[in-house]
Amino acid sequence: MSGYCRIAPGHPLHGPYHDHEYGFPSSDETVLFERLCLEIMQAGLSWELVLRRRESLRRAFLGWEVDRVAALGPADAARLLADPGIIRNRLKVAAVIENARRVQAFRESHGGFAAWLQAHHPREKPDWVRLFRKTFLFTGGEIVGEFLMSLGYLPGAHAEDCPVAARAIAAGAPWARATGQAPERT
């Protein structure tokens, strides 16, 4: 086994995320938005730090409810930047709030965040990165790649010999569906 699959098993933070979330598809707007925001928060930091602060981030960003986050204003941003329980980076906080507004716009243009992703799938990573950079704030190559792997839009979340890989494929990981390796979800 390699990478994340080697360090996650049995770890109190990495293990549950690896075994039940990483690489598994979701169409829930809150889940999609949280994953994107967690990847933004992780930039330049360790994933373990993000997982340690996940609950504080969830509380601070109102359960990752897109409409509530999109409604945050300058006073809210200042409050967030003073919260020692979260990752206090002005650019990241501003990106989360603005990206919530952009996700709201997907409802009108595509029927939602999940539909927007599906409308652009499949793509190679460089094409996804270009699309995300045009669409969202604070989304470089690593952020986009990890976000898409975390939801099964790109392969690589799990090593082939990882026992979780088969479950993610069976759950309908989009990359596996696009290559005929997973059943279509109904």
PDB file of C-alpha atoms in Angstrom:
ATOM      1  CA  MET A   1       0.000   0.000   0.000  1.00  0.00           C
ATOM      2  CA  SER A   2       1.103   3.528  -0.534  1.00  0.00           C
ATOM      3  CA  GLY A   3       0.384   7.059   0.561  1.00  0.00           C
ATOM      4  CA  TYR A   4      -2.656   7.826   2.631  1.00  0.00           C
ATOM      5  CA  CYS A   5      -3.755   4.192   2.742  1.00  0.00           C
ATOM      6  CA  ARG A   6      -0.582   3.344   4.665  1.00  0.00           C
ATOM      7  CA  ILE A   7      -0.823   6.037   7.385  1.00  0.00           C
ATOM      8  CA  ALA A   8      -4.607   6.160   7.901  1.00  0.00           C
ATOM      9  CA  PRO A   9      -5.553   2.713   9.251  1.00  0.00           C
ATOM     10  CA  GLY A  10      -5.980   2.850  13.004  1.00  0.00           C
ATOM     11  CA  HIS A  11      -5.215   6.573  13.235  1.00  0.00           C
ATOM     12  CA  PRO A  12      -7.913   8.357  15.279  1.00  0.00           C
ATOM     13  CA  LEU A  13      -8.331  11.188  12.751  1.00  0.00           C
ATOM     14  CA  HIS A  14      -7.072   9.867   9.429  1.00  0.00           C
ATOM     15  CA  GLY A  15      -8.614   6.408   9.827  1.00  0.00           C
ATOM     16  CA  PRO A  16     -12.310   7.364   9.897  1.00  0.00           C
ATOM     17  CA  TYR A  17     -11.851   9.932   7.113  1.00  0.00           C
ATOM     18  CA  HIS A  18      -9.933   7.455   4.940  1.00  0.00           C
ATOM     19  CA  ASP A  19     -12.323   4.574   5.583  1.00  0.00           C
ATOM     20  CA  HIS A  20     -15.661   6.368   5.196  1.00  0.00           C
ATOM     21  CA  GLU A  21     -15.206   9.604   3.237  1.00  0.00           C
ATOM     22  CA  TYR A  22     -12.051   9.817   1.128  1.00  0.00           C
ATOM     23  CA  GLY A  23     -12.753   8.763  -2.445  1.00  0.00           C
ATOM     24  CA  PHE A  24     -16.472   8.252  -1.863  1.00  0.00           C
ATOM     25  CA  PRO A  25     -18.940  10.178  -4.034  1.00  0.00           C
ATOM     26  CA  SER A  26     -21.485  12.611  -2.679  1.00  0.00           C
ATOM     27  CA  SER A  27     -24.070  14.882  -4.251  1.00  0.00           C
ATOM     28  CA  ASP A  28     -24.904  16.675  -0.998  1.00  0.00           C
ATOM     29  CA  GLU A  29     -24.142  20.382  -1.408  1.00  0.00           C
ATOM     30  CA  THR A  30     -23.019  20.735   2.206  1.00  0.00           C
ATOM     31  CA  VAL A  31     -20.588  17.824   1.868  1.00  0.00           C
ATOM     32  CA  LEU A  32     -19.207  19.147  -1.418  1.00  0.00           C
ATOM     33  CA  PHE A  33     -18.782  22.640  -0.019  1.00  0.00           C
ATOM     34  CA  GLU A  34     -17.155  21.376   3.175  1.00  0.00           C
ATOM     35  CA  ARG A  35     -14.674  19.255   1.223  1.00  0.00           C
ATOM     36  CA  LEU A  36     -13.716  22.180  -0.983  1.00  0.00           C
ATOM     37  CA  CYS A  37     -13.295  24.456   2.024  1.00  0.00           C
ATOM     38  CA  LEU A  38     -11.279  21.913   3.997  1.00  0.00           C
ATOM     39  CA  GLU A  39      -8.904  21.535   1.060  1.00  0.00           C
ATOM     40  CA  ILE A  40      -8.568  25.318   0.869  1.00  0.00           C
ATOM     41  CA  MET A  41      -7.869  25.457   4.603  1.00  0.00           C
ATOM     42  CA  GLN A  42      -5.236  22.719   4.253  1.00  0.00           C
ATOM     43  CA  ALA A  43      -3.094  24.624   1.731  1.00  0.00           C
ATOM     44  CA  GLY A  44       0.397  24.891   3.219  1.00  0.00           C
ATOM     45  CA  LEU A  45      -0.584  22.940   6.326  1.00  0.00           C
ATOM     46  CA  SER A  46      -0.962  19.292   7.266  1.00  0.00           C
ATOM     47  CA  TRP A  47      -4.162  17.358   6.652  1.00  0.00           C
ATOM     48  CA  GLU A  48      -3.997  16.201  10.264  1.00  0.00           C
ATOM     49  CA  LEU A  49      -4.227  19.814  11.451  1.00  0.00           C
ATOM     50  CA  VAL A  50      -7.321  20.318   9.301  1.00  0.00           C
ATOM     51  CA  LEU A  51      -8.912  17.149  10.673  1.00  0.00           C
ATOM     52  CA  ARG A  52      -8.101  18.275  14.229  1.00  0.00           C
ATOM     53  CA  ARG A  53      -9.863  21.575  13.589  1.00  0.00           C
ATOM     54  CA  ARG A  54     -12.676  20.153  11.488  1.00  0.00           C
ATOM     55  CA  GLU A  55     -15.382  20.444  14.148  1.00  0.00           C
ATOM     56  CA  SER A  56     -14.327  23.991  15.052  1.00  0.00           C
ATOM     57  CA  LEU A  57     -14.347  24.901  11.366  1.00  0.00           C
ATOM     58  CA  ARG A  58     -17.796  23.339  10.969  1.00  0.00           C
ATOM     59  CA  ARG A  59     -19.151  25.396  13.874  1.00  0.00           C
ATOM     60  CA  ALA A  60     -17.452  28.610  12.778  1.00  0.00           C
ATOM     61  CA  PHE A  61     -18.684  28.243   9.203  1.00  0.00           C
ATOM     62  CA  LEU A  62     -22.250  27.461  10.256  1.00  0.00           C
ATOM     63  CA  GLY A  63     -22.296  23.770   9.443  1.00  0.00           C
ATOM     64  CA  TRP A  64     -21.011  24.533   5.930  1.00  0.00           C
ATOM     65  CA  GLU A  65     -24.536  25.579   4.937  1.00  0.00           C
ATOM     66  CA  VAL A  66     -23.881  27.460   1.724  1.00  0.00           C
ATOM     67  CA  ASP A  67     -26.599  30.098   2.135  1.00  0.00           C
ATOM     68  CA  ARG A  68     -25.553  30.941   5.671  1.00  0.00           C
ATOM     69  CA  VAL A  69     -21.865  31.179   4.752  1.00  0.00           C
ATOM     70  CA  ALA A  70     -22.659  33.269   1.663  1.00  0.00           C
ATOM     71  CA  ALA A  71     -24.516  35.751   3.894  1.00  0.00           C
ATOM     72  CA  LEU A  72     -21.444  36.413   6.063  1.00  0.00           C
ATOM     73  CA  GLY A  73     -20.166  39.962   5.932  1.00  0.00           C
ATOM     74  CA  PRO A  74     -17.045  41.869   7.004  1.00  0.00           C
ATOM     75  CA  ALA A  75     -17.915  41.761  10.725  1.00  0.00           C
ATOM     76  CA  ASP A  76     -18.363  37.981  10.486  1.00  0.00           C
ATOM     77  CA  ALA A  77     -15.022  37.624   8.705  1.00  0.00           C
ATOM     78  CA  ALA A  78     -13.351  39.630  11.477  1.00  0.00           C
ATOM     79  CA  ARG A  79     -14.982  37.369  14.077  1.00  0.00           C
ATOM     80  CA  LEU A  80     -13.747  34.289  12.229  1.00  0.00           C
ATOM     81  CA  LEU A  81     -10.214  35.651  12.030  1.00  0.00           C
ATOM     82  CA  ALA A  82     -10.245  36.064  15.814  1.00  0.00           C
ATOM     83  CA  ASP A  83     -11.412  32.479  16.431  1.00  0.00           C
ATOM     84  CA  PRO A  84      -8.427  30.443  17.732  1.00  0.00           C
ATOM     85  CA  GLY A  85     -10.209  27.167  16.930  1.00  0.00           C
ATOM     86  CA  ILE A  86      -9.990  27.592  13.172  1.00  0.00           C
ATOM     87  CA  ILE A  87      -7.289  28.222  10.609  1.00  0.00           C
ATOM     88  CA  ARG A  88      -7.053  31.992  10.689  1.00  0.00           C
ATOM     89  CA  ASN A  89      -5.897  33.057   7.285  1.00  0.00           C
ATOM     90  CA  ARG A  90      -7.549  36.130   5.795  1.00  0.00           C
ATOM     91  CA  LEU A  91      -7.338  34.898   2.191  1.00  0.00           C
ATOM     92  CA  LYS A  92      -8.731  31.462   3.051  1.00  0.00           C
ATOM     93  CA  VAL A  93     -11.634  32.879   5.088  1.00  0.00           C
ATOM     94  CA  ALA A  94     -12.479  35.331   2.303  1.00  0.00           C
ATOM     95  CA  ALA A  95     -12.308  32.502  -0.258  1.00  0.00           C
ATOM     96  CA  VAL A  96     -14.701  30.322   1.745  1.00  0.00           C
ATOM     97  CA  ILE A  97     -17.276  33.125   1.951  1.00  0.00           C
ATOM     98  CA  GLU A  98     -16.985  34.126  -1.711  1.00  0.00           C
ATOM     99  CA  ASN A  99     -16.964  30.503  -2.880  1.00  0.00           C
ATOM    100  CA  ALA A 100     -20.255  29.959  -1.032  1.00  0.00           C
ATOM    101  CA  ARG A 101     -21.734  32.705  -3.197  1.00  0.00           C
ATOM    102  CA  ARG A 102     -20.386  31.031  -6.301  1.00  0.00           C
ATOM    103  CA  VAL A 103     -21.875  27.698  -5.253  1.00  0.00           C
ATOM    104  CA  GLN A 104     -25.225  29.464  -4.823  1.00  0.00           C
ATOM    105  CA  ALA A 105     -24.970  30.591  -8.449  1.00  0.00           C
ATOM    106  CA  PHE A 106     -24.662  26.949  -9.561  1.00  0.00           C
ATOM    107  CA  ARG A 107     -28.243  26.400  -8.451  1.00  0.00           C
ATOM    108  CA  GLU A 108     -29.420  28.780 -11.154  1.00  0.00           C
ATOM    109  CA  SER A 109     -26.893  27.842 -13.835  1.00  0.00           C
ATOM    110  CA  HIS A 110     -26.703  24.064 -13.330  1.00  0.00           C
ATOM    111  CA  GLY A 111     -29.169  23.001 -10.655  1.00  0.00           C
ATOM    112  CA  GLY A 112     -26.510  22.883  -7.921  1.00  0.00           C
ATOM    113  CA  PHE A 113     -22.891  22.128  -7.107  1.00  0.00           C
ATOM    114  CA  ALA A 114     -23.189  18.385  -7.788  1.00  0.00           C
ATOM    115  CA  ALA A 115     -24.813  19.041 -11.160  1.00  0.00           C
ATOM    116  CA  TRP A 116     -22.047  21.528 -12.018  1.00  0.00           C
ATOM    117  CA  LEU A 117     -19.419  18.880 -11.266  1.00  0.00           C
ATOM    118  CA  GLN A 118     -21.298  16.269 -13.300  1.00  0.00           C
ATOM    119  CA  ALA A 119     -21.685  18.681 -16.221  1.00  0.00           C
ATOM    120  CA  HIS A 120     -17.899  18.934 -16.454  1.00  0.00           C
ATOM    121  CA  HIS A 121     -17.048  15.281 -15.786  1.00  0.00           C
ATOM    122  CA  PRO A 122     -14.960  13.531 -16.995  1.00  0.00           C
ATOM    123  CA  ARG A 123     -11.910  15.746 -17.341  1.00  0.00           C
ATOM    124  CA  GLU A 124      -8.222  15.342 -16.840  1.00  0.00           C
ATOM    125  CA  LYS A 125      -6.751  17.072 -13.801  1.00  0.00           C
ATOM    126  CA  PRO A 126      -5.186  20.003 -15.718  1.00  0.00           C
ATOM    127  CA  ASP A 127      -8.568  20.796 -17.276  1.00  0.00           C
ATOM    128  CA  TRP A 128     -10.268  20.614 -13.872  1.00  0.00           C
ATOM    129  CA  VAL A 129      -7.634  22.931 -12.409  1.00  0.00           C
ATOM    130  CA  ARG A 130      -8.193  25.502 -15.156  1.00  0.00           C
ATOM    131  CA  LEU A 131     -11.958  25.318 -14.632  1.00  0.00           C
ATOM    132  CA  PHE A 132     -11.698  25.682 -10.843  1.00  0.00           C
ATOM    133  CA  ARG A 133      -9.275  28.596 -11.125  1.00  0.00           C
ATOM    134  CA  LYS A 134     -11.783  30.386 -13.381  1.00  0.00           C
ATOM    135  CA  THR A 135     -14.681  29.558 -11.062  1.00  0.00           C
ATOM    136  CA  PHE A 136     -13.458  29.689  -7.449  1.00  0.00           C
ATOM    137  CA  LEU A 137     -11.015  31.589  -5.279  1.00  0.00           C
ATOM    138  CA  PHE A 138      -7.916  29.960  -3.741  1.00  0.00           C
ATOM    139  CA  THR A 139      -8.017  26.798  -5.843  1.00  0.00           C
ATOM    140  CA  GLY A 140      -4.636  25.705  -7.116  1.00  0.00           C
ATOM    141  CA  GLY A 141      -3.623  22.354  -8.521  1.00  0.00           C
ATOM    142  CA  GLU A 142      -3.179  20.498  -5.227  1.00  0.00           C
ATOM    143  CA  ILE A 143      -6.419  21.825  -3.746  1.00  0.00           C
ATOM    144  CA  VAL A 144      -8.403  20.917  -6.862  1.00  0.00           C
ATOM    145  CA  GLY A 145      -6.755  17.515  -7.207  1.00  0.00           C
ATOM    146  CA  GLU A 146      -7.350  16.533  -3.589  1.00  0.00           C
ATOM    147  CA  PHE A 147     -10.924  17.861  -3.648  1.00  0.00           C
ATOM    148  CA  LEU A 148     -11.724  15.807  -6.751  1.00  0.00           C
ATOM    149  CA  MET A 149      -9.977  12.683  -5.436  1.00  0.00           C
ATOM    150  CA  SER A 150     -11.799  13.049  -2.128  1.00  0.00           C
ATOM    151  CA  LEU A 151     -15.104  12.743  -4.013  1.00  0.00           C
ATOM    152  CA  GLY A 152     -14.010  10.132  -6.515  1.00  0.00           C
ATOM    153  CA  TYR A 153     -13.878  12.433  -9.549  1.00  0.00           C
ATOM    154  CA  LEU A 154     -10.205  11.643 -10.043  1.00  0.00           C
ATOM    155  CA  PRO A 155      -8.533   8.303  -9.349  1.00  0.00           C
ATOM    156  CA  GLY A 156      -5.828   7.973  -6.740  1.00  0.00           C
ATOM    157  CA  ALA A 157      -7.603   8.322  -3.416  1.00  0.00           C
ATOM    158  CA  HIS A 158      -6.750   4.725  -2.549  1.00  0.00           C
ATOM    159  CA  ALA A 159      -4.020   2.317  -3.553  1.00  0.00           C
ATOM    160  CA  GLU A 160      -5.303  -0.628  -5.592  1.00  0.00           C
ATOM    161  CA  ASP A 161      -4.559  -3.017  -2.723  1.00  0.00           C
ATOM    162  CA  CYS A 162      -6.365  -0.865  -0.149  1.00  0.00           C
ATOM    163  CA  PRO A 163      -9.508  -2.633   1.096  1.00  0.00           C
ATOM    164  CA  VAL A 164     -11.406   0.688   1.025  1.00  0.00           C
ATOM    165  CA  ALA A 165     -10.741   1.151  -2.706  1.00  0.00           C
ATOM    166  CA  ALA A 166     -13.276  -1.497  -3.680  1.00  0.00           C
ATOM    167  CA  ARG A 167     -15.935   0.099  -1.462  1.00  0.00           C
ATOM    168  CA  ALA A 168     -15.357   3.535  -3.030  1.00  0.00           C
ATOM    169  CA  ILE A 169     -15.634   2.030  -6.511  1.00  0.00           C
ATOM    170  CA  ALA A 170     -18.771   0.101  -5.544  1.00  0.00           C
ATOM    171  CA  ALA A 171     -20.255   3.340  -4.161  1.00  0.00           C
ATOM    172  CA  GLY A 172     -20.029   4.758  -7.674  1.00  0.00           C
ATOM    173  CA  ALA A 173     -16.888   6.873  -7.669  1.00  0.00           C
ATOM    174  CA  PRO A 174     -17.353   9.029 -10.781  1.00  0.00           C
ATOM    175  CA  TRP A 175     -13.891   8.271 -12.206  1.00  0.00           C
ATOM    176  CA  ALA A 176     -14.641   4.553 -11.947  1.00  0.00           C
ATOM    177  CA  ARG A 177     -18.070   4.970 -13.575  1.00  0.00           C
ATOM    178  CA  ALA A 178     -16.506   6.947 -16.421  1.00  0.00           C
ATOM    179  CA  THR A 179     -14.047   4.108 -17.069  1.00  0.00           C
ATOM    180  CA  GLY A 180     -16.638   1.357 -16.656  1.00  0.00           C
ATOM    181  CA  GLN A 181     -15.189   0.097 -13.360  1.00  0.00           C
ATOM    182  CA  ALA A 182     -18.181   1.027 -11.170  1.00  0.00           C
ATOM    183  CA  PRO A 183     -21.912   0.557 -11.479  1.00  0.00           C
ATOM    184  CA  GLU A 184     -24.080   3.517 -12.474  1.00  0.00           C
ATOM    185  CA  ARG A 185     -25.773   5.091  -9.457  1.00  0.00           C
ATOM    186  CA  THR A 186     -29.521   5.414  -9.495  1.00  0.00           C
TER     187      THR A 186
END
